[in-house]
Short mmCIF file of C-alpha atoms and ligand atoms in Angstrom, two decimals:
data_model
loop_
_atom_site.label_atom_id
_atom_site.label_comp_id
_atom_site.label_asym_id
_atom_site.label_seq_id
_atom_site.Cartn_x
_atom_site.Cartn_y
_atom_site.Cartn_z
CA MET A 1 -1.03 1.87 35.20
CA ALA A 2 -4.40 3.56 34.68
CA SER A 3 -7.12 1.00 34.30
CA ILE A 4 -10.85 0.44 34.00
CA ARG A 5 -12.08 -2.67 35.81
CA THR A 6 -14.40 -4.79 33.64
CA VAL A 7 -15.90 -8.16 34.53
CA LEU A 8 -13.37 -9.79 32.17
CA GLY A 9 -10.40 -7.95 33.70
CA ASP A 10 -8.75 -4.54 33.67
CA VAL A 11 -8.43 -2.61 30.40
CA THR A 12 -6.60 0.61 29.60
CA PRO A 13 -8.74 3.71 29.00
CA ASP A 14 -7.43 4.13 25.46
CA ALA A 15 -8.92 0.73 24.57
CA VAL A 16 -12.41 2.08 25.28
CA GLY A 17 -14.71 4.00 22.91
CA PRO A 18 -18.29 5.17 23.51
CA VAL A 19 -19.69 4.37 26.97
CA MET A 20 -23.16 4.09 28.48
CA PHE A 21 -22.54 4.79 32.16
CA HIS A 22 -25.88 3.86 33.70
CA GLU A 23 -27.70 0.79 32.40
CA HIS A 24 -29.00 -2.54 33.66
CA VAL A 25 -28.07 -5.58 31.58
CA LEU A 26 -29.10 -8.46 33.85
CA PHE A 27 -31.53 -7.29 36.50
CA ASP A 28 -34.57 -7.91 38.69
CA ILE A 29 -35.93 -4.62 39.96
CA VAL A 30 -39.49 -5.89 40.64
CA PRO A 31 -40.62 -3.90 43.69
CA PRO A 32 -40.76 -6.14 46.76
CA GLY A 33 -44.45 -6.84 47.39
CA LEU A 34 -45.60 -6.19 43.83
CA ASP A 35 -47.80 -9.11 42.92
CA GLY A 36 -48.41 -10.39 39.45
CA ASP A 37 -46.95 -12.68 36.87
CA ARG A 38 -43.16 -12.37 36.72
CA ASP A 39 -42.60 -14.81 33.90
CA GLY A 40 -45.38 -14.30 31.37
CA PRO A 41 -44.82 -13.02 27.85
CA ILE A 42 -45.31 -9.40 26.80
CA GLY A 43 -47.58 -9.27 23.76
CA ILE A 44 -47.25 -6.51 21.18
CA GLU A 45 -50.83 -5.39 21.99
CA ASP A 46 -49.81 -4.73 25.63
CA ARG A 47 -46.32 -3.38 25.04
CA TRP A 48 -47.07 0.35 24.92
CA GLN A 49 -49.31 0.42 27.97
CA MET A 50 -46.87 -1.68 29.96
CA ASP A 51 -44.05 0.68 29.00
CA TYR A 52 -46.11 3.80 29.78
CA ARG A 53 -46.95 2.65 33.31
CA SER A 54 -43.83 0.62 33.77
CA ASN A 55 -43.96 0.37 37.58
CA GLU A 56 -47.14 -1.70 37.48
CA SER A 57 -46.03 -4.86 35.71
CA ALA A 58 -43.79 -7.37 37.47
CA ARG A 59 -42.93 -9.24 34.30
CA ASN A 60 -41.59 -6.06 32.69
CA ALA A 61 -39.18 -5.28 35.54
CA LEU A 62 -36.74 -8.13 35.18
CA GLN A 63 -34.43 -9.50 32.49
CA THR A 64 -32.24 -12.35 33.68
CA ASP A 65 -31.66 -14.25 30.42
CA ARG A 66 -27.97 -14.20 29.48
CA ALA A 67 -28.56 -14.90 25.78
CA VAL A 68 -30.98 -11.95 25.54
CA ALA A 69 -28.40 -9.78 27.33
CA ALA A 70 -25.72 -10.81 24.84
CA SER A 71 -27.94 -10.02 21.84
CA GLU A 72 -28.88 -6.61 23.27
CA LEU A 73 -25.17 -5.85 23.80
CA ALA A 74 -24.39 -6.99 20.26
CA ALA A 75 -26.99 -4.52 18.97
CA TYR A 76 -25.35 -1.81 21.11
CA ALA A 77 -21.97 -2.70 19.56
CA ALA A 78 -23.51 -2.40 16.09
CA ASP A 79 -24.46 1.19 17.04
CA GLY A 80 -20.85 1.89 18.00
CA GLY A 81 -21.00 1.08 21.71
CA SER A 82 -17.76 -0.06 23.30
CA LEU A 83 -18.44 -0.27 27.05
CA ILE A 84 -21.53 -0.45 29.21
CA VAL A 85 -21.87 -0.13 32.98
CA ASP A 86 -24.45 -2.42 34.59
CA GLN A 87 -25.36 -0.59 37.80
CA SER A 88 -27.31 -3.58 39.15
CA VAL A 89 -25.95 -3.65 42.68
CA PHE A 90 -26.75 -6.21 45.39
CA GLY A 91 -30.54 -6.53 45.63
CA LEU A 92 -31.16 -6.20 41.88
CA ALA A 93 -30.15 -9.79 41.02
CA ARG A 94 -26.58 -8.86 40.15
CA ASP A 95 -25.20 -11.72 38.02
CA MET A 96 -21.41 -11.43 37.72
CA ALA A 97 -20.95 -14.69 35.78
CA GLY A 98 -23.84 -13.78 33.48
CA LEU A 99 -22.31 -10.38 32.74
CA ALA A 100 -18.98 -12.03 31.94
CA GLU A 101 -20.73 -14.43 29.56
CA ALA A 102 -22.71 -11.67 27.83
CA SER A 103 -19.55 -9.57 27.52
CA ARG A 104 -17.58 -12.45 26.01
CA ASP A 105 -20.37 -13.34 23.59
CA SER A 106 -20.96 -9.76 22.42
CA GLY A 107 -17.47 -8.28 22.52
CA VAL A 108 -18.73 -5.32 24.60
CA HIS A 109 -16.77 -4.32 27.72
CA VAL A 110 -19.01 -4.58 30.81
CA VAL A 111 -18.34 -2.90 34.15
CA ALA A 112 -20.25 -4.27 37.15
CA ALA A 113 -21.27 -2.41 40.30
CA ALA A 114 -20.45 -2.76 44.00
CA GLY A 115 -22.90 -1.64 46.68
CA THR A 116 -26.55 -1.84 47.61
CA TYR A 117 -29.88 -0.47 46.31
CA VAL A 118 -32.65 1.24 48.34
CA ASP A 119 -33.67 -0.17 51.74
CA ALA A 120 -36.70 -2.05 50.37
CA TYR A 121 -34.38 -4.29 48.31
CA MET A 122 -31.95 -5.08 51.15
CA THR A 123 -31.87 -8.32 53.13
CA PRO A 124 -32.27 -8.05 56.94
CA GLU A 125 -28.54 -8.75 57.29
CA ILE A 126 -27.53 -5.89 54.97
CA ARG A 127 -30.15 -3.56 56.43
CA THR A 128 -28.58 -3.76 59.89
CA MET A 129 -24.92 -4.19 58.91
CA PRO A 130 -22.51 -1.78 60.64
CA VAL A 131 -20.81 0.76 58.39
CA ALA A 132 -17.34 -0.79 58.77
CA LEU A 133 -18.53 -4.20 57.59
CA LEU A 134 -20.52 -2.68 54.76
CA ALA A 135 -17.43 -0.75 53.65
CA ASP A 136 -15.35 -3.96 53.75
CA ARG A 137 -17.97 -5.64 51.63
CA PHE A 138 -18.14 -2.85 49.01
CA ALA A 139 -14.33 -2.57 48.83
CA SER A 140 -13.97 -6.33 48.49
CA GLU A 141 -16.44 -6.35 45.58
CA VAL A 142 -14.03 -4.06 43.71
CA LEU A 143 -10.74 -5.54 44.95
CA ASP A 144 -11.46 -9.28 45.19
CA GLY A 145 -14.78 -10.11 43.49
CA ALA A 146 -18.51 -9.93 44.13
CA ASP A 147 -21.05 -12.55 45.24
CA GLY A 148 -18.51 -15.30 45.79
CA THR A 149 -17.01 -15.00 42.29
CA GLY A 150 -13.55 -13.73 41.45
CA LEU A 151 -15.20 -11.27 39.06
CA ARG A 152 -14.72 -7.68 40.18
CA ALA A 153 -16.85 -4.53 40.14
CA GLY A 154 -15.45 -1.30 38.70
CA LEU A 155 -17.85 1.26 40.19
CA ILE A 156 -19.56 1.75 43.57
CA GLY A 157 -23.32 2.08 43.01
CA GLU A 158 -25.94 3.03 42.09
CA ILE A 159 -26.21 3.31 45.85
CA GLY A 160 -29.96 3.44 46.49
CA CYS A 161 -31.44 6.32 48.51
CA SER A 162 -35.10 6.89 49.42
CA TRP A 163 -36.72 10.16 50.47
CA PRO A 164 -36.57 10.66 53.34
CA LEU A 165 -33.25 8.87 53.58
CA LEU A 166 -33.40 5.71 55.72
CA PRO A 167 -30.73 4.71 58.28
CA SER A 168 -29.57 1.70 56.21
CA GLU A 169 -29.11 3.99 53.20
CA THR A 170 -27.14 6.55 55.20
CA ARG A 171 -24.82 3.73 56.28
CA ALA A 172 -24.44 2.63 52.66
CA LEU A 173 -23.40 6.17 51.69
CA GLU A 174 -20.88 6.32 54.56
CA ALA A 175 -19.53 2.90 53.54
CA SER A 176 -19.26 4.05 49.92
CA ALA A 177 -17.05 6.96 50.90
CA ASP A 178 -14.74 4.59 52.81
CA ALA A 179 -14.72 2.04 49.96
CA GLN A 180 -13.90 4.81 47.49
CA ARG A 181 -10.79 5.74 49.48
CA ARG A 182 -9.67 2.11 49.53
CA THR A 183 -10.39 1.23 45.90
CA GLY A 184 -10.12 4.44 43.87
CA ALA A 185 -13.51 3.68 42.30
CA ALA A 186 -16.09 6.38 41.57
CA ILE A 187 -19.45 6.45 43.38
CA SER A 188 -22.84 6.58 41.66
CA VAL A 189 -25.93 7.50 43.70
CA HIS A 190 -29.64 6.99 43.00
CA PRO A 191 -31.11 9.95 44.93
CA GLY A 192 -34.49 10.02 46.64
CA ARG A 193 -37.35 11.67 44.75
CA HIS A 194 -37.08 15.14 46.29
CA PRO A 195 -35.23 18.32 45.25
CA ASP A 196 -33.29 18.36 48.55
CA ALA A 197 -32.10 14.76 48.25
CA CYS A 198 -28.89 15.33 46.27
CA GLY A 199 -27.57 18.07 48.56
CA GLN A 200 -28.08 15.89 51.62
CA ILE A 201 -26.31 12.98 49.89
CA LEU A 202 -23.29 15.16 49.07
CA ASP A 203 -23.21 16.37 52.70
CA ILE A 204 -22.98 12.77 53.96
CA LEU A 205 -20.39 11.73 51.39
CA ALA A 206 -18.23 14.81 52.00
CA ALA A 207 -18.40 14.40 55.79
CA ASN A 208 -17.06 10.88 55.32
CA GLY A 209 -14.16 11.90 53.12
CA ALA A 210 -15.48 11.13 49.64
CA ASP A 211 -13.95 12.84 46.62
CA LEU A 212 -17.02 14.64 45.23
CA SER A 213 -15.33 15.05 41.83
CA ARG A 214 -15.70 11.26 41.59
CA VAL A 215 -19.35 11.15 42.64
CA VAL A 216 -22.20 10.91 40.10
CA LEU A 217 -25.74 11.96 41.03
CA CYS A 218 -28.16 10.02 38.82
CA HIS A 219 -31.68 10.74 37.55
CA MET A 220 -31.60 14.54 37.09
CA ASP A 221 -34.55 13.98 34.71
CA ARG A 222 -37.00 13.27 37.56
CA THR A 223 -35.18 14.84 40.54
CA HIS A 224 -34.70 18.28 38.94
CA PRO A 225 -36.90 18.03 35.82
CA ASP A 226 -36.67 21.72 34.85
CA GLY A 227 -33.00 22.03 35.80
CA ALA A 228 -33.58 24.13 38.94
CA GLY A 229 -31.36 23.03 41.83
CA ILE A 230 -28.64 21.39 39.74
CA GLU A 231 -26.08 24.20 39.61
CA PRO A 232 -25.31 24.11 43.38
CA LEU A 233 -24.49 20.39 43.03
CA LEU A 234 -22.08 21.13 40.18
CA GLN A 235 -20.56 24.01 42.17
CA ARG A 236 -19.65 21.48 44.87
CA GLY A 237 -17.68 19.50 42.30
CA ALA A 238 -20.08 16.60 41.77
CA ASN A 239 -21.09 15.10 38.43
CA VAL A 240 -24.74 14.96 37.33
CA GLU A 241 -26.44 12.47 35.05
CA TRP A 242 -29.44 12.58 32.73
CA ASP A 243 -30.18 8.90 32.35
CA PHE A 244 -33.78 8.74 31.09
CA PHE A 245 -32.82 9.17 27.42
CA GLY A 246 -35.30 7.32 25.24
CA ILE A 247 -38.22 7.99 27.60
CA GLU A 248 -40.06 10.39 25.32
CA GLN A 249 -43.10 10.89 27.54
CA SER A 250 -44.17 13.60 29.95
CA HIS A 251 -45.92 11.21 32.35
CA TYR A 252 -43.69 9.92 35.16
CA TRP A 253 -45.06 6.60 36.36
CA MET A 254 -43.74 6.96 39.94
CA THR A 255 -45.52 10.23 40.84
CA ASP A 256 -47.93 12.85 39.52
CA ASP A 257 -45.67 15.65 40.80
CA VAL A 258 -43.10 15.47 38.02
CA GLU A 259 -43.33 16.31 34.32
CA LEU A 260 -40.49 14.52 32.55
CA PRO A 261 -38.44 16.29 29.89
CA THR A 262 -38.08 14.77 26.40
CA ASP A 263 -34.72 13.99 24.79
CA LEU A 264 -34.50 17.47 23.23
CA GLY A 265 -35.50 19.02 26.58
CA ARG A 266 -32.73 17.09 28.31
CA LEU A 267 -30.23 18.24 25.71
CA ARG A 268 -31.25 21.90 26.10
CA LEU A 269 -30.60 21.69 29.83
CA ILE A 270 -27.26 19.98 29.21
CA ARG A 271 -26.31 22.66 26.69
CA ASP A 272 -27.05 25.36 29.29
CA PHE A 273 -24.92 23.73 31.98
CA ALA A 274 -22.10 23.08 29.51
CA ALA A 275 -22.15 26.77 28.53
CA ARG A 276 -21.81 27.66 32.23
CA GLY A 277 -18.54 25.72 32.46
CA PHE A 278 -19.67 22.26 33.53
CA ALA A 279 -19.23 20.41 30.21
CA ASP A 280 -16.95 17.78 31.73
CA ARG A 281 -19.22 17.00 34.71
CA ILE A 282 -22.29 15.71 32.80
CA LEU A 283 -23.23 12.11 31.96
CA VAL A 284 -25.92 10.72 29.67
CA SER A 285 -27.44 7.23 29.60
CA HIS A 286 -30.76 5.35 29.35
CA ASP A 287 -30.98 3.51 32.72
CA ILE A 288 -32.82 0.65 31.01
CA CYS A 289 -34.49 -1.45 33.71
CA THR A 290 -37.54 -2.82 31.90
CA LYS A 291 -37.98 -5.28 29.05
CA THR A 292 -40.09 -2.88 27.00
CA ARG A 293 -37.10 -0.55 26.54
CA LEU A 294 -35.00 -3.37 25.04
CA ARG A 295 -34.84 -4.14 21.32
CA ARG A 296 -36.25 -7.65 21.81
CA TRP A 297 -39.52 -6.16 23.10
CA GLY A 298 -39.74 -3.30 20.61
CA GLY A 299 -37.81 -0.76 22.65
CA HIS A 300 -34.94 1.61 21.83
CA GLY A 301 -32.15 -0.49 23.37
CA TYR A 302 -28.74 0.58 24.70
CA GLY A 303 -27.77 2.18 21.36
CA HIS A 304 -30.44 4.91 21.19
CA ILE A 305 -28.14 7.74 22.29
CA LEU A 306 -25.46 6.71 19.78
CA ARG A 307 -27.98 5.95 17.00
CA ASN A 308 -30.41 8.85 17.42
CA VAL A 309 -29.53 11.35 20.15
CA ARG A 310 -26.12 12.16 18.69
CA ALA A 311 -27.96 13.70 15.70
CA LEU A 312 -30.14 15.73 18.11
CA MET A 313 -26.97 17.02 19.75
CA GLN A 314 -25.70 18.19 16.39
CA ARG A 315 -29.09 19.78 15.64
CA LEU A 316 -28.67 21.84 18.86
CA ASP A 317 -25.13 22.82 17.80
CA PHE A 318 -23.26 20.80 20.39
CA GLY A 319 -19.59 20.99 19.40
CA ALA A 320 -17.44 17.91 18.83
CA ASP A 321 -15.70 18.42 22.18
CA LEU A 322 -18.96 18.40 24.12
CA ILE A 323 -20.27 15.36 22.25
CA GLY A 324 -16.96 13.58 22.89
CA ALA A 325 -17.14 14.43 26.59
CA LEU A 326 -20.71 13.13 26.91
CA LEU A 327 -20.32 9.94 24.91
CA ARG A 328 -16.86 8.89 26.06
CA ASP A 329 -14.39 11.12 27.88
CA THR A 330 -16.29 11.89 31.10
CA PRO A 331 -17.46 8.31 31.76
CA VAL A 332 -13.97 7.02 30.92
CA ARG A 333 -12.42 9.47 33.39
CA LEU A 334 -14.81 8.37 36.13
CA LEU A 335 -14.33 4.65 35.44
CA THR A 336 -10.53 4.92 35.47
CA LEU A 337 -9.58 3.79 38.98
CA LYS A 338 -7.71 6.42 40.94
CA GLU A 339 -4.37 5.41 42.42
CA THR A 340 -4.85 4.67 46.12
CA ALA A 341 -2.30 5.29 48.84
CA PRO A 342 -0.33 2.09 49.58
ZN1 ZN B 1 -30.34 2.45 37.47
#
């Protein structure tokens, strides 16, 4: 039977409503080597600046409190959210038991992620692990449970890629393709910050037998900010994701080379690609990975797209079918595990 694998067990697709496909619910994405106070409070007088330059503050880049996670998910449910995917893979403080607790306490379905993030977040053991062992590990996280729990992941990735791609990351992509064949799970990839990154990633996945129609390329907002370079990825059958919704600023904190689109700018690009026949290959999300984007710290929270962006979609004359595809049908299709050969 068709099923979506949540941390509390498998559910049928028809039991699932609106989905946010790329979020972080319990996470520690503090860059290795970044000094500074990890545990201090964030005062209201510092909140905006910390959000604006959000790579500079260690204490903003982690949220590991289960009760806070549950209250943020409850707020998402109040905005109509049904399911959320926490793409915090190994290296980002993945907390399977914490996700199960937050899901139970909030009533929101939570899907956890198999796989590894960029090289800088790997342990020496993972960094040098042969592809076959890495593939066993990723597949086991979906089939048996992750991190020594019996709680299972329902998606592979976000698999972290740098630019240029590092050998450990190439192996993780190769392992993802193998794990996809064995589990039927979709693959999500965090591409390196370069316009050629996504094409190279699809080359590696395809050469290793991945089903590109079940691959999601994340972060179009900063990888292809004006939309140039996306159509060839769609032509190859892949899915693309705008996952910076709620970041309403032009300044991109990771580089001076990119001017970020706003929410309306994102939607105009999405409307163009939908009109060219790719309406069912587009995902939207917030990729929240800092405190200052959560409700508790004055941010927009996981419900912003449902609460605010839906109205912007209507303002730009998105039809009901397109809105339904973006908010539910496409993520549900990708999360539904594909039957694997016995
Ligand atoms: Zn992410």
